[in-house]
Short mmCIF file of C-alpha atoms in Angstrom, two decimals:
data_model
loop_
_atom_site.label_atom_id
_atom_site.label_comp_id
_atom_site.label_asym_id
_atom_site.label_seq_id
_atom_site.Cartn_x
_atom_site.Cartn_y
_atom_site.Cartn_z
CA MET Y 1 99.15 31.16 34.83
CA ALA Y 2 102.00 33.72 36.17
CA LEU Y 3 103.54 30.94 37.88
CA ALA Y 4 104.22 28.59 34.86
CA THR Y 5 105.63 31.49 33.19
CA LEU Y 6 107.91 32.54 35.95
CA ILE Y 7 108.95 28.91 36.15
CA VAL Y 8 110.01 29.09 32.38
CA MET Y 9 111.58 32.10 32.81
CA ARG Y 10 113.67 30.61 35.55
CA ALA Y 11 114.56 27.67 33.51
CA ARG Y 12 115.68 29.36 30.74
CA TYR Y 13 118.18 31.81 33.01
CA LEU Y 14 119.21 28.85 34.96
CA ARG Y 15 120.10 27.26 31.59
CA ASN Y 16 121.53 30.28 29.96
CA ILE Y 17 123.88 30.03 33.46
CA ALA Y 18 124.76 26.55 33.02
CA ILE Y 19 125.84 27.10 29.51
CA ALA Y 20 127.70 30.19 30.27
CA VAL Y 21 129.57 28.53 33.20
CA LEU Y 22 130.14 25.39 30.95
CA ALA Y 23 131.47 27.64 28.42
CA LEU Y 24 133.84 29.62 30.88
CA SER Y 25 135.07 26.16 32.15
CA VAL Y 26 135.95 24.79 28.74
CA GLY Y 27 137.90 27.75 28.22
CA ILE Y 28 140.15 27.92 31.12
CA VAL Y 29 141.00 23.95 30.43
CA PHE Y 30 141.71 24.95 27.03
CA LEU Y 31 143.87 27.90 28.01
CA SER Y 32 145.60 26.20 30.83
CA GLY Y 33 146.66 23.50 28.65
CA GLN Y 34 148.36 26.05 25.97
CA ILE Y 35 150.04 27.72 28.81
CA GLY Y 36 151.34 24.57 30.19
CA GLN Y 37 152.51 23.53 26.37
CA ALA Y 38 154.45 26.42 26.47
CA ALA Y 39 155.94 26.22 29.94
CA ALA Y 40 157.22 22.65 28.69
CA ASN Y 41 158.88 24.28 25.97
CA THR Y 42 160.29 26.78 27.31
CA TYR Y 43 164.40 26.47 27.45
CA VAL Y 44 165.96 27.93 30.87
CA ASP Y 45 169.40 27.63 31.93
CA GLY Y 46 170.69 25.44 29.12
CA CYS Y 47 167.76 23.05 29.85
CA TYR Y 48 164.45 22.14 27.89
CA GLY Y 49 161.62 21.79 30.05
CA TYR Y 50 163.46 23.18 33.37
CA TYR Y 51 159.87 23.65 34.99
CA TRP Y 52 157.91 21.04 35.52
CA TYR Y 53 154.10 21.25 34.11
CA TYR Y 54 151.14 19.54 33.63
CA ASN Y 55 148.90 19.14 30.72
CA SER Y 56 145.33 20.56 31.06
CA SER Y 57 144.41 19.77 27.72
CA TYR Y 58 140.77 17.70 28.30
CA TYR Y 59 140.67 14.30 26.92
CA TRP Y 60 137.67 12.50 27.78
CA TRP Y 61 135.38 12.01 31.06
CA TYR Y 62 136.33 9.12 33.00
CA TYR Y 63 134.54 8.32 36.09
CA GLY Y 64 132.69 11.47 36.05
CA TYR Y 65 135.80 13.98 35.68
CA PRO Y 66 137.89 15.15 33.51
CA TYR Y 67 141.25 13.53 32.96
CA TYR Y 68 144.55 15.38 32.97
CA TYR Y 69 148.26 14.25 31.64
CA TYR Y 70 150.90 14.95 33.74
CA ALA Y 71 154.46 15.16 32.65
CA TYR Y 72 157.16 15.86 35.41
CA PRO Y 73 160.69 16.62 34.52
CA TYR Y 74 163.15 13.62 35.26
CA SER Y 75 166.37 15.68 35.77
CA CYS Y 76 168.29 18.82 35.00
CA TYR Y 77 171.53 19.60 35.10
CA TYR Y 78 173.21 21.12 32.23
CA GLY Y 79 171.43 18.69 29.51
CA TYR Y 80 168.22 17.52 28.21
CA TYR Y 81 165.19 16.12 30.18
CA GLY Y 82 163.68 12.82 30.35
CA TYR Y 83 160.04 12.56 31.67
CA TYR Y 84 157.53 9.96 33.27
CA ASP Y 85 154.29 9.83 31.35
CA TYR Y 86 152.19 8.49 34.64
CA TYR Y 87 149.24 7.30 32.35
CA SER Y 88 150.73 5.49 29.46
CA TYR Y 89 153.29 4.67 31.94
CA ASN Y 90 156.51 5.29 29.23
CA TYR Y 91 159.75 6.68 29.78
CA THR Y 92 161.33 9.02 27.26
CA PRO Y 93 165.53 8.81 27.86
CA ALA Y 94 167.09 11.92 28.99
CA LYS Y 95 169.93 13.72 26.46
CA TYR Y 96 172.89 15.15 28.03
CA LEU Y 97 175.39 17.44 26.91
CA LEU Y 98 179.21 17.04 26.48
CA THR Y 99 181.43 19.84 26.47
CA VAL Y 100 184.81 19.97 24.90
CA THR Y 101 187.27 22.40 25.24
CA THR Y 102 190.99 22.94 25.22
CA ASP Y 103 193.36 24.90 27.71
CA PRO Y 104 194.32 27.39 26.62
CA ALA Y 105 190.64 27.72 25.44
CA SER Y 106 191.91 29.76 22.48
CA LEU Y 107 193.67 26.94 20.46
CA GLY Y 108 190.09 25.09 19.68
CA THR Y 109 191.66 22.14 18.45
CA ALA Y 110 188.86 19.44 20.25
CA THR Y 111 186.27 17.81 18.90
CA GLY Y 112 183.13 15.85 20.41
CA ASN Y 113 180.92 18.69 21.55
CA GLY Y 114 176.99 17.54 21.11
CA THR Y 115 173.75 16.02 23.36
CA TYR Y 116 173.67 12.21 23.74
CA THR Y 117 171.19 9.69 25.43
CA THR Y 118 171.61 8.62 28.69
CA GLY Y 119 174.05 5.61 28.67
CA SER Y 120 175.33 6.23 25.59
CA SER Y 121 179.01 6.34 24.97
CA ALA Y 122 180.34 10.02 23.70
CA GLY Y 123 183.63 10.16 21.96
CA PHE Y 124 185.93 13.32 21.31
CA MET Y 125 189.52 14.00 20.26
CA ILE Y 126 192.21 16.87 19.10
CA THR Y 127 192.95 17.52 15.63
CA GLN Y 128 196.34 18.76 16.29
CA ASN Y 129 198.95 16.93 18.85
CA THR Y 130 201.19 19.90 18.03
CA ILE Y 131 200.62 23.78 17.67
CA GLN Y 132 203.47 25.91 16.14
CA MET Y 133 202.71 29.49 17.64
CA SER Y 134 206.27 30.73 16.53
CA PRO Y 135 209.71 28.96 15.30
CA ASN Y 136 210.74 28.75 19.48
CA THR Y 137 207.05 28.69 20.59
CA ARG Y 138 204.62 25.89 20.65
CA TYR Y 139 201.62 24.04 22.40
CA VAL Y 140 201.90 20.18 22.61
CA PHE Y 141 199.12 18.06 23.92
CA SER Y 142 199.67 16.85 27.43
CA HIS Y 143 196.51 15.05 29.23
CA TRP Y 144 193.16 15.41 29.16
CA SER Y 145 191.04 16.62 32.36
CA GLY Y 146 187.35 17.11 33.76
CA ASP Y 147 185.37 14.24 33.54
CA TYR Y 148 187.61 12.41 31.97
CA SER Y 149 191.68 11.56 32.39
CA GLY Y 150 194.34 10.17 29.98
CA VAL Y 151 197.05 10.94 27.72
CA GLY Y 152 195.68 9.94 24.48
CA THR Y 153 194.54 11.86 21.68
CA SER Y 154 190.67 10.69 21.76
CA GLY Y 155 188.83 9.13 24.39
CA SER Y 156 185.15 8.36 25.27
CA ILE Y 157 183.06 8.67 27.95
CA THR Y 158 179.39 6.95 29.05
CA MET Y 159 176.56 9.78 29.10
CA ASN Y 160 174.96 9.13 32.26
CA GLY Y 161 174.56 12.51 32.92
CA PRO Y 162 175.81 16.07 31.41
CA ARG Y 163 179.92 15.77 30.95
CA LYS Y 164 182.97 18.14 30.36
CA VAL Y 165 186.11 17.16 29.35
CA ILE Y 166 189.19 19.41 28.70
CA ALA Y 167 192.46 19.06 26.71
CA VAL Y 168 195.42 20.41 28.11
CA TYR Y 169 198.32 21.76 26.14
CA GLN Y 170 201.79 22.38 27.54
CA LEU Y 171 203.82 25.49 26.87
CA GLN Y 172 207.26 24.73 25.13
CA TYR Y 173 210.16 26.90 24.42
CA HIS Y 174 213.12 25.64 22.18
CA LEU Y 175 216.60 26.10 23.34
CA ASP Y 176 219.22 26.49 20.49
CA VAL Y 177 222.68 25.22 21.28
CA GLY Y 178 225.32 26.32 18.97
CA VAL Y 179 229.59 26.43 19.08
CA GLN Y 180 232.28 28.97 17.79
CA PRO Y 181 234.13 27.97 15.90
CA GLN Y 182 232.07 24.95 14.41
CA SER Y 183 234.95 22.59 14.62
CA ALA Y 184 234.41 22.56 18.50
CA ALA Y 185 232.59 19.79 19.72
CA LEU Y 186 228.84 20.85 20.13
CA PRO Y 187 227.68 20.91 23.73
CA GLN Y 188 224.32 18.70 24.48
CA GLY Y 189 221.12 20.14 25.55
CA GLU Y 190 219.63 21.56 22.76
CA GLY Y 191 215.87 20.75 22.22
CA TRP Y 192 211.93 21.85 23.55
CA TYR Y 193 211.65 22.22 27.14
CA ASN Y 194 208.55 23.19 28.93
CA ALA Y 195 208.13 26.57 30.43
CA GLY Y 196 209.36 27.20 33.63
CA ASP Y 197 212.15 24.13 32.98
CA THR Y 198 215.79 24.73 33.98
CA VAL Y 199 218.09 23.44 31.58
CA THR Y 200 221.71 22.72 32.52
CA LEU Y 201 224.60 23.04 29.81
CA SER Y 202 227.99 22.10 29.99
CA VAL Y 203 231.12 22.08 27.42
CA ASN Y 204 233.34 18.97 26.97
CA GLY Y 205 236.64 20.78 28.42
CA GLN Y 206 238.10 23.77 28.84
CA ILE Y 207 241.01 22.93 26.05
CA LEU Y 208 239.98 20.53 23.03
CA GLY Y 209 243.10 19.16 21.06
CA GLY Y 210 246.80 20.46 21.22
CA GLN Y 211 248.64 17.00 20.32
CA ASP Y 212 249.01 18.76 16.75
CA GLY Y 213 249.97 21.94 17.58
CA SER Y 214 246.65 23.46 17.34
CA ARG Y 215 244.14 23.93 20.16
CA LEU Y 216 240.25 25.60 20.98
CA VAL Y 217 240.27 27.18 24.54
CA PHE Y 218 237.02 28.05 26.10
CA GLN Y 219 236.19 31.41 26.62
CA GLY Y 220 232.50 31.48 27.81
CA TRP Y 221 228.70 31.73 27.13
CA ALA Y 222 226.89 33.76 24.56
CA VAL Y 223 223.20 33.97 25.84
CA ASP Y 224 220.51 35.56 23.10
CA GLY Y 225 223.87 37.60 21.79
CA GLN Y 226 224.72 38.97 25.13
CA ASN Y 227 228.29 39.03 26.70
CA LEU Y 228 229.86 36.38 27.46
CA GLN Y 229 229.06 34.11 30.82
CA ALA Y 230 231.92 32.42 32.24
CA GLY Y 231 232.01 28.59 33.36
CA VAL Y 232 232.09 25.32 31.65
CA ILE Y 233 228.43 25.05 33.01
CA LEU Y 234 225.66 27.22 32.46
CA PRO Y 235 222.04 26.96 33.90
CA VAL Y 236 219.21 28.00 31.56
CA LYS Y 237 215.89 29.27 32.61
CA MET Y 238 213.34 28.23 30.06
CA ASP Y 239 210.89 31.41 30.40
CA SER Y 240 211.07 31.91 26.56
CA GLY Y 241 213.18 30.75 23.73
CA HIS Y 242 217.03 30.99 24.26
CA VAL Y 243 220.14 30.90 21.70
CA VAL Y 244 223.33 29.69 23.72
CA SER Y 245 226.59 29.19 22.25
CA ALA Y 246 229.77 28.04 23.48
CA GLN Y 247 232.80 30.42 22.64
CA TYR Y 248 236.05 28.91 21.79
CA LYS Y 249 239.59 30.66 20.93
CA GLN Y 250 241.85 29.05 18.24
CA GLN Y 251 245.33 28.91 19.28
CA TYR Y 252 248.43 27.48 17.82
CA TYR Y 253 251.72 26.36 18.79
CA LEU Y 254 255.06 27.98 17.63
CA LYS Y 255 258.15 25.71 18.32
CA VAL Y 256 261.58 27.34 18.10
CA MET Y 257 264.66 24.97 17.19
CA THR Y 258 268.43 25.59 17.87
CA ASP Y 259 271.41 24.20 18.86
CA GLN Y 260 273.39 26.78 19.69
CA GLY Y 261 272.79 29.65 22.09
CA ILE Y 262 269.36 30.00 23.61
CA ALA Y 263 266.05 30.52 21.94
CA TYR Y 264 263.24 32.49 22.70
CA GLY Y 265 259.25 32.85 22.02
CA GLU Y 266 258.08 29.25 22.07
CA GLY Y 267 254.62 28.67 23.13
CA TRP Y 268 250.79 28.92 22.25
CA TYR Y 269 249.59 31.78 20.49
CA ASP Y 270 245.98 33.31 19.31
CA ALA Y 271 245.64 32.45 15.90
CA GLY Y 272 246.04 35.62 13.69
CA SER Y 273 248.54 37.18 16.36
CA THR Y 274 252.20 37.92 16.06
CA ALA Y 275 255.01 36.22 18.01
CA GLU Y 276 258.23 37.37 18.46
CA ILE Y 277 261.58 35.24 18.91
CA TYR Y 278 265.00 35.52 19.20
CA VAL Y 279 268.09 33.73 20.01
CA SER Y 280 271.27 34.21 21.73
CA THR Y 281 274.83 34.13 20.36
CA PRO Y 282 276.79 31.75 21.97
CA VAL Y 283 280.31 31.96 23.22
CA SER Y 284 282.82 29.60 21.10
CA THR Y 285 284.90 27.15 23.10
CA ASN Y 286 287.22 26.70 20.03
CA TYR Y 287 290.37 29.26 19.97
CA GLY Y 288 289.78 31.55 16.91
CA VAL Y 289 286.75 30.23 15.77
CA LYS Y 290 283.67 32.21 16.03
CA ILE Y 291 280.12 30.81 15.56
CA VAL Y 292 277.94 32.80 13.27
CA PHE Y 293 274.23 32.80 12.83
CA ASN Y 294 272.96 31.92 9.41
CA GLY Y 295 269.49 32.72 9.79
CA TRP Y 296 265.63 31.11 10.26
CA GLN Y 297 264.76 28.19 8.60
CA GLY Y 298 261.54 26.28 8.54
CA ASP Y 299 258.24 28.42 8.55
CA LEU Y 300 260.33 31.56 8.67
CA GLN Y 301 263.20 32.64 6.26
CA SER Y 302 264.88 35.67 7.92
CA ASN Y 303 268.76 36.59 8.47
CA SER Y 304 267.96 38.39 11.97
CA GLN Y 305 268.14 36.94 15.16
CA SER Y 306 265.38 39.07 16.40
CA ALA Y 307 262.15 38.35 14.15
CA THR Y 308 258.40 38.05 14.12
CA VAL Y 309 255.96 35.11 12.75
CA LEU Y 310 252.46 35.41 11.92
CA MET Y 311 250.67 32.37 13.91
CA ASP Y 312 248.27 31.27 11.25
CA LYS Y 313 249.07 27.48 11.71
CA PRO Y 314 251.30 25.90 13.93
CA LYS Y 315 254.57 26.59 12.95
CA THR Y 316 258.30 25.42 13.73
CA VAL Y 317 261.17 27.52 12.97
CA ILE Y 318 264.96 26.30 13.12
CA ALA Y 319 268.10 28.74 14.02
CA SER Y 320 270.84 27.83 11.24
CA TRP Y 321 274.82 28.64 12.73
CA GLY Y 322 277.93 28.29 11.06
CA SER Y 323 281.79 28.84 12.24
CA ASP Y 324 284.18 32.05 11.14
CA PRO Y 325 287.24 30.68 10.94
CA THR Y 326 288.69 34.09 9.99
CA VAL Y 327 290.82 34.80 13.39
CA LEU Y 328 292.32 30.76 13.57
CA ASN Y 329 293.44 31.13 9.97
CA LEU Y 330 295.12 34.66 10.97
CA THR Y 331 296.74 33.05 13.65
CA ILE Y 332 298.19 30.00 11.67
CA ALA Y 333 299.07 32.44 9.00
CA LEU Y 334 301.31 34.64 11.57
CA GLY Y 335 302.64 31.59 13.12
CA ILE Y 336 303.94 29.85 10.05
CA ILE Y 337 305.59 33.52 8.83
CA ALA Y 338 306.90 33.65 12.64
CA ALA Y 339 308.00 29.93 12.40
CA PHE Y 340 309.83 30.98 9.02
CA LEU Y 341 311.47 34.25 10.29
CA ILE Y 342 312.24 32.19 13.30
CA ALA Y 343 313.98 29.50 11.14
CA GLY Y 344 315.77 31.99 8.91
CA GLY Y 345 317.35 33.78 12.03
CA ILE Y 346 318.64 30.60 13.15
CA LEU Y 347 320.01 29.74 10.32
CA ALA Y 348 321.90 33.25 9.52
CA TYR Y 349 322.96 32.83 12.97
CA GLY Y 350 324.43 29.33 12.41
CA ALA Y 351 326.38 30.79 9.68
CA LEU Y 352 327.81 33.65 11.38
CA SER Y 353 329.16 31.60 14.08
CA ARG Y 354 330.95 29.01 11.47
CA ARG Y 355 332.66 31.95 10.12
CA SER Y 356 333.85 33.73 13.27
CA LEU Y 357 335.22 29.92 14.14
CA HIS Y 358 336.89 29.19 11.19
CA PRO Y 359 338.17 32.70 9.25
CA GLN Y 360 340.05 32.23 5.56
CA SER Y 361 343.97 33.57 5.58
CA ALA Y 362 344.30 37.53 5.13
CA LYS Y 363 346.17 38.60 2.53
CA PRO Y 364 349.48 40.66 4.30
CA VAL Y 365 349.27 44.26 4.11
CA PRO Y 366 352.17 46.08 2.66
CA ALA Y 367 354.16 48.59 4.89
CA GLN Y 368 354.59 51.82 3.73
CA GLY Y 369 358.21 52.65 2.11
CA LEU Y 370 359.01 49.17 2.24
CA THR Y 371 358.73 46.38 -0.62
CA PRO Y 372 357.30 43.26 0.64
CA ALA Y 373 359.41 40.27 1.22
CA LYS Y 374 358.91 37.36 -1.33
CA THR Y 375 357.49 34.43 0.48
CA SER Y 376 358.44 31.27 -0.57
CA ASP Y 377 355.53 29.20 -2.12
CA LEU Y 378 353.95 27.09 0.86
CA SER Y 379 350.87 25.36 0.80
CA THR Y 380 348.08 26.23 2.85
CA PRO Y 381 348.28 23.73 5.88
CA PRO Y 382 345.00 21.44 6.20
CA LYS Y 383 342.19 22.42 8.26
CA LYS Y 384 341.99 20.39 11.54
CA LYS Y 385 338.21 19.30 12.46
CA THR Y 386 336.90 20.71 15.36
CA ALA Y 387 334.02 19.84 17.39
CA PRO Y 388 331.11 22.55 17.11
CA VAL Y 389 331.43 25.37 19.80
CA LYS Y 390 328.48 26.58 21.70
CA LYS Y 391 328.35 29.88 21.53
CA LYS Y 392 329.23 31.18 24.71
CA ASP Y 393 329.96 34.93 26.14
CA LEU Y 394 333.95 35.29 25.71
CA PRO Y 395 336.15 37.84 27.52
CA GLU Y 396 337.78 40.41 25.46
CA ASP Y 397 340.90 39.27 25.52
CA SER Y 398 339.67 35.74 24.50
CA LYS Y 399 337.47 37.19 21.46
CA PRO Y 400 339.50 36.41 18.00
CA SER Y 401 340.98 39.30 16.51
CA ASP Y 402 339.22 40.44 13.23
CA GLN Y 403 342.75 40.99 11.35
CA ALA Y 404 344.16 37.82 10.24
CA PRO Y 405 347.08 36.24 11.71
CA VAL Y 406 350.42 37.49 10.17
CA THR Y 407 352.74 34.45 9.00
CA PRO Y 408 356.08 34.67 10.46
#
């Protein structure tokens, strides 16, 4: 009796122990499955299911022991994971992450970020080809780098793994090129240039024009409003936006013309300046005629031989001359008077000479106290024609007497 009771008690004790062991086993299996499931859904280092796990859930007894579902990670590198089910022999494809960025990263104009199934084609693109930062600074799309190379604004890539592509932008600066005055030829070279480039500018010539009396003379370069830099060639380092201007000076030609004397002051003058001109008085080659300056004609009206001209355009001034015959006329008048005087003197002298050679009969002078005797009435003898006698110096005794001869 006692033995039977002891056996029954031992059987109950063993049953309770078996039940407890079974319950404990079921609890451990259930708990391990939950832990494994939680581990499978853990996101670590950018990957879902970074740690491979096994599912300890109890499905059914097979061949007298429980079956455990195992799932191993297929791959892990910046993306999602596929796994292989060793029970159903099914493969779940992996999904990979495509990262699309820009350089500089702050631009943020590239699209295409996302997860893509392995083997699929993922597209990406930029939304802006040119990004204007300021009036003289911009970024221009250059090319793609990373896992894709190209120069198009869009592209695609096969997702056989995690991929990363970068849209590279080029920093550019603008070069403004001007000229003063604006009538001058504009130097070539204005435009956008990559940062760090060196641009060489040159002018079309140091002197422009001149055929019509107007020209431009190159003075130098003004860079960003600073002082002039000499030289017809200017290298510009594009480390920022720059404003360059070629500076010319306007000049006009003054022509001074004269047909007498020597003119001074002809040449090129800066616009707005004052030119001084002068013309010398020539020596006359005609006796008694004086050359006289009558004034300036053309683009200047002045009676002064020394004058100033405002050079606000090409100008021509002409010296006008005249003659003064006062001395000549006076000389002629004096000559005429002298001629008349000489002629009169000659005529007077001739008359006196004739009277000396042919004197008239003189009346007799009565003597004092005597009665003049009567003379017979005789006719005057006829005059003889004699040749004119040249005036000579005669001896005193041969000179004719001032008294008339007395008739015997």
